[in-house]
Coordinates of C-alpha atoms and ligand atoms in Angstrom, one line a residue:
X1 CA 143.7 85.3 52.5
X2 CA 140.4 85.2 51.6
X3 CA 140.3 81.8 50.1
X4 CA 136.7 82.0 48.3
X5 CA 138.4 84.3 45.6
X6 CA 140.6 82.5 43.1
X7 CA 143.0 85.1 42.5
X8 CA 145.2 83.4 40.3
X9 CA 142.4 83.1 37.6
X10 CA 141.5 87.1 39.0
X11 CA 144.9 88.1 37.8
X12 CA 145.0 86.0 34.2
X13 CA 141.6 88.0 33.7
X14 CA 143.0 91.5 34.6
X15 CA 146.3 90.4 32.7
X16 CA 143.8 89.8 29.5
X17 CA 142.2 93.1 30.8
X18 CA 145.1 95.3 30.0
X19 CA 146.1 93.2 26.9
X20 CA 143.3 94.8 25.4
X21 CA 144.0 98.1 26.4
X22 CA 145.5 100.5 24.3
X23 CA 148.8 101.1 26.0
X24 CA 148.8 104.7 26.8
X25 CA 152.0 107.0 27.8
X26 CA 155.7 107.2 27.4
X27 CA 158.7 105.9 28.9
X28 CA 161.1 108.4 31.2
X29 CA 163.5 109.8 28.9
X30 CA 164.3 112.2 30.9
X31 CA 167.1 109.3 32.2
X32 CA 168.2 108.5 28.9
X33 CA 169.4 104.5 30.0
X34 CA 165.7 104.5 30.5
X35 CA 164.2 105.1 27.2
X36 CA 166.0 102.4 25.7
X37 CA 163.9 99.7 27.6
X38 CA 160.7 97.7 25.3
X39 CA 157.8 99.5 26.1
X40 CA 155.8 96.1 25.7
X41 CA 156.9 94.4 28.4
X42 CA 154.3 93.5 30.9
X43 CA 154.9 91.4 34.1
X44 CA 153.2 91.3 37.4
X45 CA 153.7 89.0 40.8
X46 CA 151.6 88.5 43.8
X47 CA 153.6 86.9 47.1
X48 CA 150.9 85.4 49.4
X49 CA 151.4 85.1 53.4
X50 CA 150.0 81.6 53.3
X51 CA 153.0 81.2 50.8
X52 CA 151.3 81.0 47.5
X53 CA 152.5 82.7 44.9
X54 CA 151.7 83.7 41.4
X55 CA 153.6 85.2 38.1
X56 CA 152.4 86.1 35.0
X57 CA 154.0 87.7 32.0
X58 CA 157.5 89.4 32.0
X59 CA 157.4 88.8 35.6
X60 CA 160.9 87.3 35.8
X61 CA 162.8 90.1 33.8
X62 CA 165.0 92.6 35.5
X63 CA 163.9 96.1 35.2
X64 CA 165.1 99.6 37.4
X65 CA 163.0 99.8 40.5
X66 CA 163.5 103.7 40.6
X67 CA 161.6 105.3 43.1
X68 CA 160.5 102.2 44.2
X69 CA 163.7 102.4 46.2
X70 CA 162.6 105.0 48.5
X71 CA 160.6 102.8 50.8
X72 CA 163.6 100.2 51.4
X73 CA 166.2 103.9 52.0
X74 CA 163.0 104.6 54.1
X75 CA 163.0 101.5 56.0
X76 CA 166.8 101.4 56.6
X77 CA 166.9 104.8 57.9
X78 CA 163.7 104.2 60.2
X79 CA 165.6 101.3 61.7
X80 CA 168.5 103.2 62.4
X81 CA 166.9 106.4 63.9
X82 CA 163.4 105.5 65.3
X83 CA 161.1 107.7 65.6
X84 CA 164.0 110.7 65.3
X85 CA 163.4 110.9 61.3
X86 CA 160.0 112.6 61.4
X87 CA 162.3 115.9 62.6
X88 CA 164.3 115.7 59.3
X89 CA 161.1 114.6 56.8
X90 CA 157.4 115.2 57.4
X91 CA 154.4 112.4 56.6
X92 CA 152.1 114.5 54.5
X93 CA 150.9 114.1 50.8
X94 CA 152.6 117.0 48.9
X95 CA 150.1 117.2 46.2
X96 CA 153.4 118.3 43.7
X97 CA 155.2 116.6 41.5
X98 CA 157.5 113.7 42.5
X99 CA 160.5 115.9 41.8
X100 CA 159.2 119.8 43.0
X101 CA 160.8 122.3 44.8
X102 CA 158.0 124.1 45.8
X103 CA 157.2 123.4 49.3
X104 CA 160.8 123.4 50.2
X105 CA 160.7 127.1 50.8
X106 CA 157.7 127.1 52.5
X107 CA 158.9 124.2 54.9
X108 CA 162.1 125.2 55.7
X109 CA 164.1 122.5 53.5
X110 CA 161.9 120.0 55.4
X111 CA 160.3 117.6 52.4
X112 CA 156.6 116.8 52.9
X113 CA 157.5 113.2 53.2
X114 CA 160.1 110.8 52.4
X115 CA 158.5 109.7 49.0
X116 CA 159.2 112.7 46.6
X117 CA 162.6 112.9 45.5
X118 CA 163.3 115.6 48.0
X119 CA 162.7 113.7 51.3
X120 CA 164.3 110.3 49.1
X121 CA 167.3 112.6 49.4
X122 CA 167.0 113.5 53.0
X123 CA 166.7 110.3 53.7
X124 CA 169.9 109.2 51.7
X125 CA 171.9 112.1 53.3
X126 CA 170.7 109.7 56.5
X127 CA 171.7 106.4 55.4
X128 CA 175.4 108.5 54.6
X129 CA 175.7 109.5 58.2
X130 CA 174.7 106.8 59.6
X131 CA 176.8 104.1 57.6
X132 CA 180.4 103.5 56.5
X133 CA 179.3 102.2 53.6
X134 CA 176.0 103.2 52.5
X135 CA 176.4 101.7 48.5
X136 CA 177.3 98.3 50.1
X137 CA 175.3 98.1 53.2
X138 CA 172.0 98.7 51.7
X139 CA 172.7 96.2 48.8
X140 CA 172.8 93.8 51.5
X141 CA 170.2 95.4 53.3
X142 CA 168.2 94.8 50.3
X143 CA 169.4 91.4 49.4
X144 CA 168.7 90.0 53.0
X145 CA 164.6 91.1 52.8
X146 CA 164.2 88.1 50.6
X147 CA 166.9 86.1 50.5
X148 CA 168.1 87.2 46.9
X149 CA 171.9 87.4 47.1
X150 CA 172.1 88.5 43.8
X151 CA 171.0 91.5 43.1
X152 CA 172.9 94.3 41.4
X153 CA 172.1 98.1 41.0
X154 CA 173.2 99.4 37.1
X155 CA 175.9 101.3 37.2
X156 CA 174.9 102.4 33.5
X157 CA 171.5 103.6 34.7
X158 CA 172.4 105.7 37.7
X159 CA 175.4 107.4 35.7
X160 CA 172.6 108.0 33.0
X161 CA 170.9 109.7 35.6
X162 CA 173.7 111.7 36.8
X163 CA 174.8 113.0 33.7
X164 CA 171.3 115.3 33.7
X165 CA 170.1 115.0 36.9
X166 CA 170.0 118.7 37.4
X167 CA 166.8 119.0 39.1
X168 CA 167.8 116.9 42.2
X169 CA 170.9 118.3 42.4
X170 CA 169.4 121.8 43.0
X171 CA 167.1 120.2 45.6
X172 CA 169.8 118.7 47.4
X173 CA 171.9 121.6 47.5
X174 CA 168.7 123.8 48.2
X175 CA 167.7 121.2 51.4
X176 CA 171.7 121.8 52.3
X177 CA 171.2 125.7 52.4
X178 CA 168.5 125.1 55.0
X179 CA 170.9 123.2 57.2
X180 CA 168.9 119.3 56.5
X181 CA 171.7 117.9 54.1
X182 CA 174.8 116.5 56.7
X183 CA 177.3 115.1 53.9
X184 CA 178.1 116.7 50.8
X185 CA 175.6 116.9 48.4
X186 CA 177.4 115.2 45.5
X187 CA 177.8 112.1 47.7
X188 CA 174.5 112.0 48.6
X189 CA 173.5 112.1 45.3
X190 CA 175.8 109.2 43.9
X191 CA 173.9 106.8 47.0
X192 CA 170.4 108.3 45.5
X193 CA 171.1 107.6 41.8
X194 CA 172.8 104.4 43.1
X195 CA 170.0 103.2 45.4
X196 CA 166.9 104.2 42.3
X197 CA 169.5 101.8 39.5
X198 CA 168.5 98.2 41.8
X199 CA 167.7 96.2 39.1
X200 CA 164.6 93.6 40.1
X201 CA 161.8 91.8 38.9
X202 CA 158.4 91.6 39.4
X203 CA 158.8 88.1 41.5
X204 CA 161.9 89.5 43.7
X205 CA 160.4 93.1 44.0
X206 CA 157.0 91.4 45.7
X207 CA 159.0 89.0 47.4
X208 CA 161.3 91.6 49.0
X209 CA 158.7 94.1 50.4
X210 CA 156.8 90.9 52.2
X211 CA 157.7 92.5 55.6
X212 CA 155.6 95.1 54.7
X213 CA 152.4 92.2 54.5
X214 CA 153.5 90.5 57.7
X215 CA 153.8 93.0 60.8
X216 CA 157.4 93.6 59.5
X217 CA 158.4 90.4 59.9
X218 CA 160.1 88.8 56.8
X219 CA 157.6 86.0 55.3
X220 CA 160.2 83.1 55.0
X221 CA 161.3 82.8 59.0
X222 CA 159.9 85.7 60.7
X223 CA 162.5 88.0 61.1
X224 CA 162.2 91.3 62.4
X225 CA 162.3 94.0 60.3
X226 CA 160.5 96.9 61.7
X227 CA 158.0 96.5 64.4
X228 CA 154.8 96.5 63.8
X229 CA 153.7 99.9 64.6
X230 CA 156.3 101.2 61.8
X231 CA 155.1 98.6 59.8
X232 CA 151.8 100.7 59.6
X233 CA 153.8 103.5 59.4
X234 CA 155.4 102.8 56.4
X235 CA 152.3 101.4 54.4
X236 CA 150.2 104.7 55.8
X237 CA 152.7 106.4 53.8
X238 CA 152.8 104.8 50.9
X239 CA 148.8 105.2 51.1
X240 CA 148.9 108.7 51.2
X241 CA 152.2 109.7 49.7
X242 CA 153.1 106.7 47.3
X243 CA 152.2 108.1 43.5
X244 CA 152.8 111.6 44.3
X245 CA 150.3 114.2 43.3
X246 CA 148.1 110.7 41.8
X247 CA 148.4 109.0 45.6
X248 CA 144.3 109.5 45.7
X249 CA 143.6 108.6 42.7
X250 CA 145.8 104.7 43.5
X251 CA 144.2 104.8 46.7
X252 CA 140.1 105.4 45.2
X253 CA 140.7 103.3 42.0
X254 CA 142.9 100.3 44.0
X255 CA 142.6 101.0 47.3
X256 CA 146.2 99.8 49.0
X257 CA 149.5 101.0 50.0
X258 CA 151.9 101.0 47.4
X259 CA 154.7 102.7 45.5
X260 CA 155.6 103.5 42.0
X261 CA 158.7 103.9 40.0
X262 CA 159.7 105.6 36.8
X263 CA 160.8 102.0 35.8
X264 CA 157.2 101.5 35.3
X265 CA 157.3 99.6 38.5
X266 CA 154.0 99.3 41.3
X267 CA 154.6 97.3 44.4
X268 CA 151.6 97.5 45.6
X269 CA 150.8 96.0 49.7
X270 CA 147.6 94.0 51.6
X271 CA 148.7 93.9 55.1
X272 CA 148.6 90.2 56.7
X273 CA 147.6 89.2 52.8
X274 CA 149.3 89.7 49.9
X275 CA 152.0 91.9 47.9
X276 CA 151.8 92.5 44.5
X277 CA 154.8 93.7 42.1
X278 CA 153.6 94.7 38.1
X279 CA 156.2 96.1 35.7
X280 CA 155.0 98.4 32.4
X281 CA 157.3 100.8 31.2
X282 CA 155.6 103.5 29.7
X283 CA 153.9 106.4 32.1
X284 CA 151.0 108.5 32.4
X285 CA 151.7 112.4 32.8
X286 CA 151.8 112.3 36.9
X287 CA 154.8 109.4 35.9
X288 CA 152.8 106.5 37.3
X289 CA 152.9 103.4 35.4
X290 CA 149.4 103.3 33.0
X291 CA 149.4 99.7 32.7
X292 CA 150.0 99.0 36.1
X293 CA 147.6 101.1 37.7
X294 CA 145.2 99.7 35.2
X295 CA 146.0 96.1 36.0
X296 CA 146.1 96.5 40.0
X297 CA 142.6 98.4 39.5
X298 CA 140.9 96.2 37.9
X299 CA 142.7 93.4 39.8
X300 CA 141.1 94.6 43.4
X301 CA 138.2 95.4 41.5
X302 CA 137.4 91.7 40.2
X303 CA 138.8 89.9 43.3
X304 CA 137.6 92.4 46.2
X305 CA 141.0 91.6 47.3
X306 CA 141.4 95.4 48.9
X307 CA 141.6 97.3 52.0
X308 CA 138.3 98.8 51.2
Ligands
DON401 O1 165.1 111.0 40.9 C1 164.5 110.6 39.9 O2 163.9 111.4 39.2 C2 164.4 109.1 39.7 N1 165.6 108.5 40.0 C3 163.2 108.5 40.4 C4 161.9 109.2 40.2 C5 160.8 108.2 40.3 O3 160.9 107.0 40.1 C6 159.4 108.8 40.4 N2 158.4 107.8 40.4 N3 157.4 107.6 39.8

């Protein structure tokens, strides 16, 4: 960590910042559970390597990490198959919306990468294979990246999203007609909606993707993860593929890895620095958080604090 910067007063100024902003966009009421969250809420959460770390706002309320999710189903799945999962998802920025069908005719039911719901699914219809059972195992999967025994998905929120989640359910049946769903579709499914209800905050959610900071090694005592060269892996991803069809617009205005959720989560990753979790509920059209991308912008901005 650079320690000429003093990023905890960086952050209370970019926290001021977007106070003064007029909050922009709408919540995702396309899940209905989702819609009935306070659009005001504002939180955000940076987990140093050197172990210093720094909340502001709602930063200790629970909200739905969403897609969020689809880098920990990600890292699960890479751990089990290696290298092996690049033949069932591909690695390149879709330029689509988070929940198209598009390309999947074009590519053969082969999702452009493991980030749009399409390859999230794929790599669900994994974790069903590959575990007896996937609800349970990667609660503790997730639970065990930070030491946070007591986290709970919302069973309310992922039957919300299951009682009108049409559009995935024709991509998952669509991938199945091209022979890259295993496991019936309607199982899958239940994991997916399951996996995108984990309920976190902005403290546990920065905690939790630490690995991601330090070579894949958990922060607290260094325990393997990933290894380092999926460590890259995985944040070259979310560089490229992390906010959809908006991943170069995150990448030119904050310049790092990171993931968003229609929560109105960002986690947000400095390799062998920091990670940075910020919570705002309502979205901008490409169904990025506004507030967050705002905040983390002008947060790199103000600190130089960036990959860049
Ligand atoms: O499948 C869905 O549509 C949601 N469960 C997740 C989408 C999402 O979070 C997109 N991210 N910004």
């Amino acid at each position: 960590m650079n320690r000429v910067v003093n990023y905890q007063q960086c952050i209370k100024e970019s926290y001021q910042y977007v106070k003064n902003l007029p909050s922009k966009g709408a919540l995702a009421d396309y899940i209905p559970e989702l819609a009935r969250v306070d659009d005001s809420k504002f939180g955000a959460y940076m987990t140093n390597l050197d172990g210093e770390d720094f909340g502001i706002g709602d930063d200790l309320e629970k909200f739905s990490i969403q897609s969020i999710s689809k880098v920990l189903t990600l890292t699960m799945a890479y751990q089990k198959l290696g290298e092996k999962i690049w033949e069932r998802v591909d690695v390149e920025p879709s330029g689509a919306k988070f929940d198209s069908l598009i390309l999947l005719d074009t590519n053969k039911g082969i999702p452009r990468n493991p980030f749009i719901n399409s390859g999230a699914i794929v790599v669900c219809d994994i974790l069903v294979s590959q575990l007896g059972d996937p609800k349970k195992e990667f609660l503790q999967f997730v639970r065990d990246l930070a030491d946070l025994p007591e986290l709970e998905y919302s069973k309310e929120i992922a039957s919300s999203e299951k009682s009108c989640g049409y559009r995935n359910v024709a991509l998952c049946n669509y991938i199945k007609s091209f022979g890259n769903i295993e496991n019936d579709p309607s199982e899958v499914l239940d994991f997916y909606f399951l996996a995108c209800s984990l309920m976190m905050t902005c403290q546990e959610l920065s905690q939790c993707f630490g690995f991601l900071a330090n070579r894949g090694r958990r922060i607290a005592d260094g325990k393997k993860i990933v290894s380092s060269s999926q460590s890259k892996r995985l944040n070259a991803l979310m560089m490229t593929c992390g906010f959809y069809d908006e991943s170069g617009e995150f990448a030119f205005g904050v310049g790092l890895p990171g993931k968003s959720g229609v929560g109105g989560g960002i986690v947000a990753v400095y390799p062998k620095n920091y990670t940075f979790a910020v919570w705002s509920p309502k979205l901008n059209l490409k169904g990025n958080s506004y507030l967050g991308m705002k905040f983390l912008e002008d947060f790199t901005t103000r600190s130089e604090l960036t990959i860049f």
